[in-house]
XYZ file of N, CA and C in Angstrom:
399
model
N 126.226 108.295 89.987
C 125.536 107.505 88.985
C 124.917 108.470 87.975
N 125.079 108.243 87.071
C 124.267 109.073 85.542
C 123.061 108.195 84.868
N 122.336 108.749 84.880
C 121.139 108.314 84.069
C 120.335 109.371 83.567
N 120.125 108.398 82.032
C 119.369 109.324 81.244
C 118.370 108.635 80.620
N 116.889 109.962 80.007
C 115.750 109.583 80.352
C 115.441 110.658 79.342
N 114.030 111.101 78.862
C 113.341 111.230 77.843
C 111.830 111.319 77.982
N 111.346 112.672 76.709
C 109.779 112.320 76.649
C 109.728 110.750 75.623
N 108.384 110.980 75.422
C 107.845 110.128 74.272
C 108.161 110.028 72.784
N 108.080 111.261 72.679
C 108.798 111.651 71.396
C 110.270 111.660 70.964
N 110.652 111.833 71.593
C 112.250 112.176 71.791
C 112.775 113.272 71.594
N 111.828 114.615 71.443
C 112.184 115.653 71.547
C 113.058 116.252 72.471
N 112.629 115.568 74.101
C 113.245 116.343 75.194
C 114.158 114.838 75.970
N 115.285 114.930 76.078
C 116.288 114.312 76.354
C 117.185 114.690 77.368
N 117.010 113.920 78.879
C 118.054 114.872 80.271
C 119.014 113.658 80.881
N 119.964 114.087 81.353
C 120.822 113.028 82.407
C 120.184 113.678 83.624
N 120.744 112.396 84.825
C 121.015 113.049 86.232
C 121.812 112.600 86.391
N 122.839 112.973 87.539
C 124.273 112.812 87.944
C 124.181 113.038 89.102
N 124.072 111.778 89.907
C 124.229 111.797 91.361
C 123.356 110.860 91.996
N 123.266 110.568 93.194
C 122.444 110.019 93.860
C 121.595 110.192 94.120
N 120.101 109.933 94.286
C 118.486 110.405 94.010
C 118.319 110.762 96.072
N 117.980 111.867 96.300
C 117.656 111.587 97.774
C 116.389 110.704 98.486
N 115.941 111.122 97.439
C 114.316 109.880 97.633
C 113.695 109.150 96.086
N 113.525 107.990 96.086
C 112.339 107.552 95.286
C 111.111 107.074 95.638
N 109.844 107.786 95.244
C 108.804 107.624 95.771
C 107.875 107.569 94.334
N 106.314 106.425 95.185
C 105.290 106.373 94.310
C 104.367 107.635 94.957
N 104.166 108.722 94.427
C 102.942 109.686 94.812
C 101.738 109.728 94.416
N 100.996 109.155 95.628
C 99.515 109.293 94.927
C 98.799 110.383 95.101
N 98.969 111.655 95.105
C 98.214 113.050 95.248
C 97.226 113.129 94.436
N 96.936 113.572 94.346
C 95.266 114.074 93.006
C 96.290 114.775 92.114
N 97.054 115.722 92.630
C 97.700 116.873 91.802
C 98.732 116.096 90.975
N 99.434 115.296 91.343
C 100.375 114.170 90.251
C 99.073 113.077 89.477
N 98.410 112.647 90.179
C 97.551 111.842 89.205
C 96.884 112.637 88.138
N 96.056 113.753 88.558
C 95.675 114.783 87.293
C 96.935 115.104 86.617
N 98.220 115.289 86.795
C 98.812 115.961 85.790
C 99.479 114.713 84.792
N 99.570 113.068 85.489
C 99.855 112.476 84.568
C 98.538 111.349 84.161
N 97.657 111.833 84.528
C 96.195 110.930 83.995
C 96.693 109.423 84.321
N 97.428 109.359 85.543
C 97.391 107.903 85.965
C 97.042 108.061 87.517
N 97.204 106.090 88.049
C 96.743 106.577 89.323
C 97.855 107.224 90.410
N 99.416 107.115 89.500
C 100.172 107.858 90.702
C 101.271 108.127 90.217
N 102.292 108.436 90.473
C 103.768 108.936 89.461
C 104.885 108.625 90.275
N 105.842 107.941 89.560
C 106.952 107.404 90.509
C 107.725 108.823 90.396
N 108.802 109.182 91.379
C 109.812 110.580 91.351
C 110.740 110.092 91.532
N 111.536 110.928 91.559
C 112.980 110.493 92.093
C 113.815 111.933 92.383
N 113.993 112.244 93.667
C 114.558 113.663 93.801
C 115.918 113.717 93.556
N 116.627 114.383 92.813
C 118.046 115.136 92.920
C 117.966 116.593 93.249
N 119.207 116.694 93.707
C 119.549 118.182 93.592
C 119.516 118.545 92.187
N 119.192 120.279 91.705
C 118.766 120.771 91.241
C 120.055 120.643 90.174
N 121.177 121.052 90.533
C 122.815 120.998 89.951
C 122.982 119.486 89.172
N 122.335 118.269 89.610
C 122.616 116.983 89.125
C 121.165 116.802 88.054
N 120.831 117.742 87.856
C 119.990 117.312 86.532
C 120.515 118.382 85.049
N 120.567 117.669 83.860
C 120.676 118.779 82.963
C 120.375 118.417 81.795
N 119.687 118.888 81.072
C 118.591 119.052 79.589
C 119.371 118.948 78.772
N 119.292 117.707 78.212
C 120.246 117.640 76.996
C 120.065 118.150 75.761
N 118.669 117.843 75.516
C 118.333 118.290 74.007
C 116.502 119.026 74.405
N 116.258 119.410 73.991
C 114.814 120.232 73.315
C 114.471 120.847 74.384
N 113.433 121.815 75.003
C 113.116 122.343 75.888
C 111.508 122.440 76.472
N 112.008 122.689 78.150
C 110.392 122.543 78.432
C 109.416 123.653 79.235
N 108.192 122.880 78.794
C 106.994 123.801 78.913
C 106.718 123.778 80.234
N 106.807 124.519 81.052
C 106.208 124.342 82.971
C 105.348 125.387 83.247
N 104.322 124.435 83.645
C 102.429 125.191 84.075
C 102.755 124.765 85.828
N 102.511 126.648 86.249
C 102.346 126.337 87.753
C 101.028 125.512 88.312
N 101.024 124.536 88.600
C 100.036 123.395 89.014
C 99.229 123.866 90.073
N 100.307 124.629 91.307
C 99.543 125.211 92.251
C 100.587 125.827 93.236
N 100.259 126.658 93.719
C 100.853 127.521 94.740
C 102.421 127.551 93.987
N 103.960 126.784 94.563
C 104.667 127.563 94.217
C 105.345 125.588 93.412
N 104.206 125.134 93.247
C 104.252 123.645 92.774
C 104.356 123.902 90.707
N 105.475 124.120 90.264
C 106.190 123.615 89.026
C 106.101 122.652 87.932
N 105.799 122.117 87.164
C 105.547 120.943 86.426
C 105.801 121.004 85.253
N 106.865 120.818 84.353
C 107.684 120.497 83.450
C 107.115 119.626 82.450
N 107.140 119.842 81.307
C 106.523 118.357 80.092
C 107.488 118.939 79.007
N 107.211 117.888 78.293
C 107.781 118.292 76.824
C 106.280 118.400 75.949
N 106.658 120.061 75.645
C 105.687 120.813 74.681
C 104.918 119.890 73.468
N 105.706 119.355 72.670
C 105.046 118.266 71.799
C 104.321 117.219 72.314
N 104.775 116.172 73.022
C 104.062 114.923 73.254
C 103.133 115.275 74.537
N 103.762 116.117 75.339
C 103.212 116.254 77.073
C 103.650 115.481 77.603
N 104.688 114.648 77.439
C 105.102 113.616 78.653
C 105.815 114.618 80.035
N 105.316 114.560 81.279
C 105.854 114.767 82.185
C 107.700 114.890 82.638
N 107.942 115.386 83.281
C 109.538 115.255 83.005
C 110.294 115.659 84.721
N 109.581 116.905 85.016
C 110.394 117.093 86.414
C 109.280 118.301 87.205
N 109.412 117.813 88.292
C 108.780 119.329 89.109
C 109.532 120.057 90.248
N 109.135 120.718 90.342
C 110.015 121.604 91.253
C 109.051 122.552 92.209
N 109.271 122.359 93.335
C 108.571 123.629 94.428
C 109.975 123.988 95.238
N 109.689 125.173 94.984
C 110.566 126.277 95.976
C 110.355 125.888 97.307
N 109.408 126.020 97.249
C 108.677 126.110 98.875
C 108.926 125.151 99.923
N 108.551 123.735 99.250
C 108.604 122.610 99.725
C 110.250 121.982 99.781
N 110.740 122.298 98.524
C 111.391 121.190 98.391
C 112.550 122.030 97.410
N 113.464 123.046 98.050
C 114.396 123.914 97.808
C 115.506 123.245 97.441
N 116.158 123.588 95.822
C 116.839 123.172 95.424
C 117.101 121.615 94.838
N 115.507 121.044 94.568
C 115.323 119.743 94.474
C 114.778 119.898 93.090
N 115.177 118.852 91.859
C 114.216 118.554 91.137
C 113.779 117.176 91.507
N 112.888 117.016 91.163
C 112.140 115.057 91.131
C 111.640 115.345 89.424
N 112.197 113.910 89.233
C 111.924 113.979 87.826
C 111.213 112.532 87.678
N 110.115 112.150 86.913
C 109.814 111.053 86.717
C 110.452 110.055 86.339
N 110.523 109.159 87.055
C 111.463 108.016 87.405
C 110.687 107.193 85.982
N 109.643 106.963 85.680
C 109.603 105.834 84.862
C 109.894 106.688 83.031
N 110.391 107.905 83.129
C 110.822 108.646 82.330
C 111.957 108.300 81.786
N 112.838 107.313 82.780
C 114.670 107.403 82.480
C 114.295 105.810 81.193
N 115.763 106.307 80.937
C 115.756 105.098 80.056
C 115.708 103.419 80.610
N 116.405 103.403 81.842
C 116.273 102.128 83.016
C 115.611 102.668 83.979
N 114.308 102.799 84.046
C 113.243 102.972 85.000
C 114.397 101.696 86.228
N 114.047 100.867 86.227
C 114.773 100.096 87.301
C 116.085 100.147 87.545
N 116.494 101.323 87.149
C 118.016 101.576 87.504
C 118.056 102.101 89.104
N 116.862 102.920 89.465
C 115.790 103.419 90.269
C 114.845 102.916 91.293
N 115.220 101.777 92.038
C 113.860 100.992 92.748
C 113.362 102.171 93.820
N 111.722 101.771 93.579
C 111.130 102.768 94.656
C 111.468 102.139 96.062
N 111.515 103.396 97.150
C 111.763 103.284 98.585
C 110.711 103.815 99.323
N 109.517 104.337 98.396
C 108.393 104.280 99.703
C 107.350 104.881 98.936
N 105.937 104.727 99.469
C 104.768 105.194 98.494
C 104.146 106.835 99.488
N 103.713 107.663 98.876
C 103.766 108.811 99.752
C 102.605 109.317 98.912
N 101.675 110.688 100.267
C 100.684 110.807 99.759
C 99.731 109.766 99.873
N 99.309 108.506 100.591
C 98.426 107.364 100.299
C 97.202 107.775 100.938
N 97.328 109.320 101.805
C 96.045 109.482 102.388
C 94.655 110.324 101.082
N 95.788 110.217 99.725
C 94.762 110.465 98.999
C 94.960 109.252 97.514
N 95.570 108.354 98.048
C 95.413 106.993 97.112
C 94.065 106.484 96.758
N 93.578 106.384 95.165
C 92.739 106.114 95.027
C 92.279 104.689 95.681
N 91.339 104.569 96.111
C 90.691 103.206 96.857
C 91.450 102.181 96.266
N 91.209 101.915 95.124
C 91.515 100.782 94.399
C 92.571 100.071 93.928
N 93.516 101.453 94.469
C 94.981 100.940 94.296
C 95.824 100.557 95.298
N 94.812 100.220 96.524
C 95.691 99.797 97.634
C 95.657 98.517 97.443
N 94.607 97.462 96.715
C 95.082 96.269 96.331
C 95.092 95.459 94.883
N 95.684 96.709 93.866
C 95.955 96.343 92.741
C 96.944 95.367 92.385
N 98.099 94.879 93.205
C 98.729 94.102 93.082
C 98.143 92.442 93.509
N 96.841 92.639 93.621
C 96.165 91.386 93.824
C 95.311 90.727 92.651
N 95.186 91.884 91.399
C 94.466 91.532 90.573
C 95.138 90.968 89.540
N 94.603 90.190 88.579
C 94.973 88.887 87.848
C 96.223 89.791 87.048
N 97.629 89.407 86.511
C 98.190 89.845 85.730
C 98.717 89.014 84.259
N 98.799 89.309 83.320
C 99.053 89.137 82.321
C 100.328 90.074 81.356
N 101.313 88.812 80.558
C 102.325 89.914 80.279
C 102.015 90.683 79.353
N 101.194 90.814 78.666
C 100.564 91.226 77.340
C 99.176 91.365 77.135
N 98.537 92.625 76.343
C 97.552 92.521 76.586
C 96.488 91.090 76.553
N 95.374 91.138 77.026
C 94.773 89.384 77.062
C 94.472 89.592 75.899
N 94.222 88.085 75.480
C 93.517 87.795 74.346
C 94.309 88.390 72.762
N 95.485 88.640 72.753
C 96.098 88.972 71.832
C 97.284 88.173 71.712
């Protein structure tokens, strides 16, 4: 399967090619600080099934041998990579691709540092648009 995905800007533009070995929601501190939300969907490929189509990116070691990829202009998040952990893997942000739901998540990981409040956010009132507009 090929899918392709993008910052904000449209500066930085990647396919993947292949089957994802995991999709996960991560709620770490270290993915929530780096995307100022409460958690970041991934999606792992091998390292060989991802490739940068257009513009290039900026990666700040986050921590120990933990990788983190954005596009230099906007900062949108894009892929991380640890040696250590997770050899020969990129995970690239899943709600990054152009069909986020091309992608369904298969499990939430990290929940022993899920913010409180998001263990029952799917209970609170929803609306398709912002209210009152």
């Amino acid at each position: 399967m090929e899918l392709e995905g993008g910052c904000q800007c449209g500066a930085v533009r990647y396919a993947v090619d292949g089957e994802p070995q995991h999709v996960a929601l991560c709620h770490c501190e270290a993915c929530r600080k780096s995307a100022g939300a409460p958690a970041v969907a991934w999606a792992a490929f091998a390292e060989d099934e991802f490739t940068l189509k257009r513009g290039e990116l900026t990666t700040f070691n986050s921590s120990g041998s933990a990788m983190r990829s954005f596009c230099p202009t906007c900062g949108t998040g894009i892929a991380y990579r640890n040696a250590d952990m997770l050899p020969g893997i990129v995970d690239i942000q899943a709600a990054t691709l152009d069909d986020p739901d091309a992608l369904p998540l298969q499990a939430q990981i990290q929940t022993a540092e899920r913010i409180g409040w998001m263990a029952n956010a799917h209970e609170l009132p929803q609306f398709e648009r912002y209210p009152g507009m």
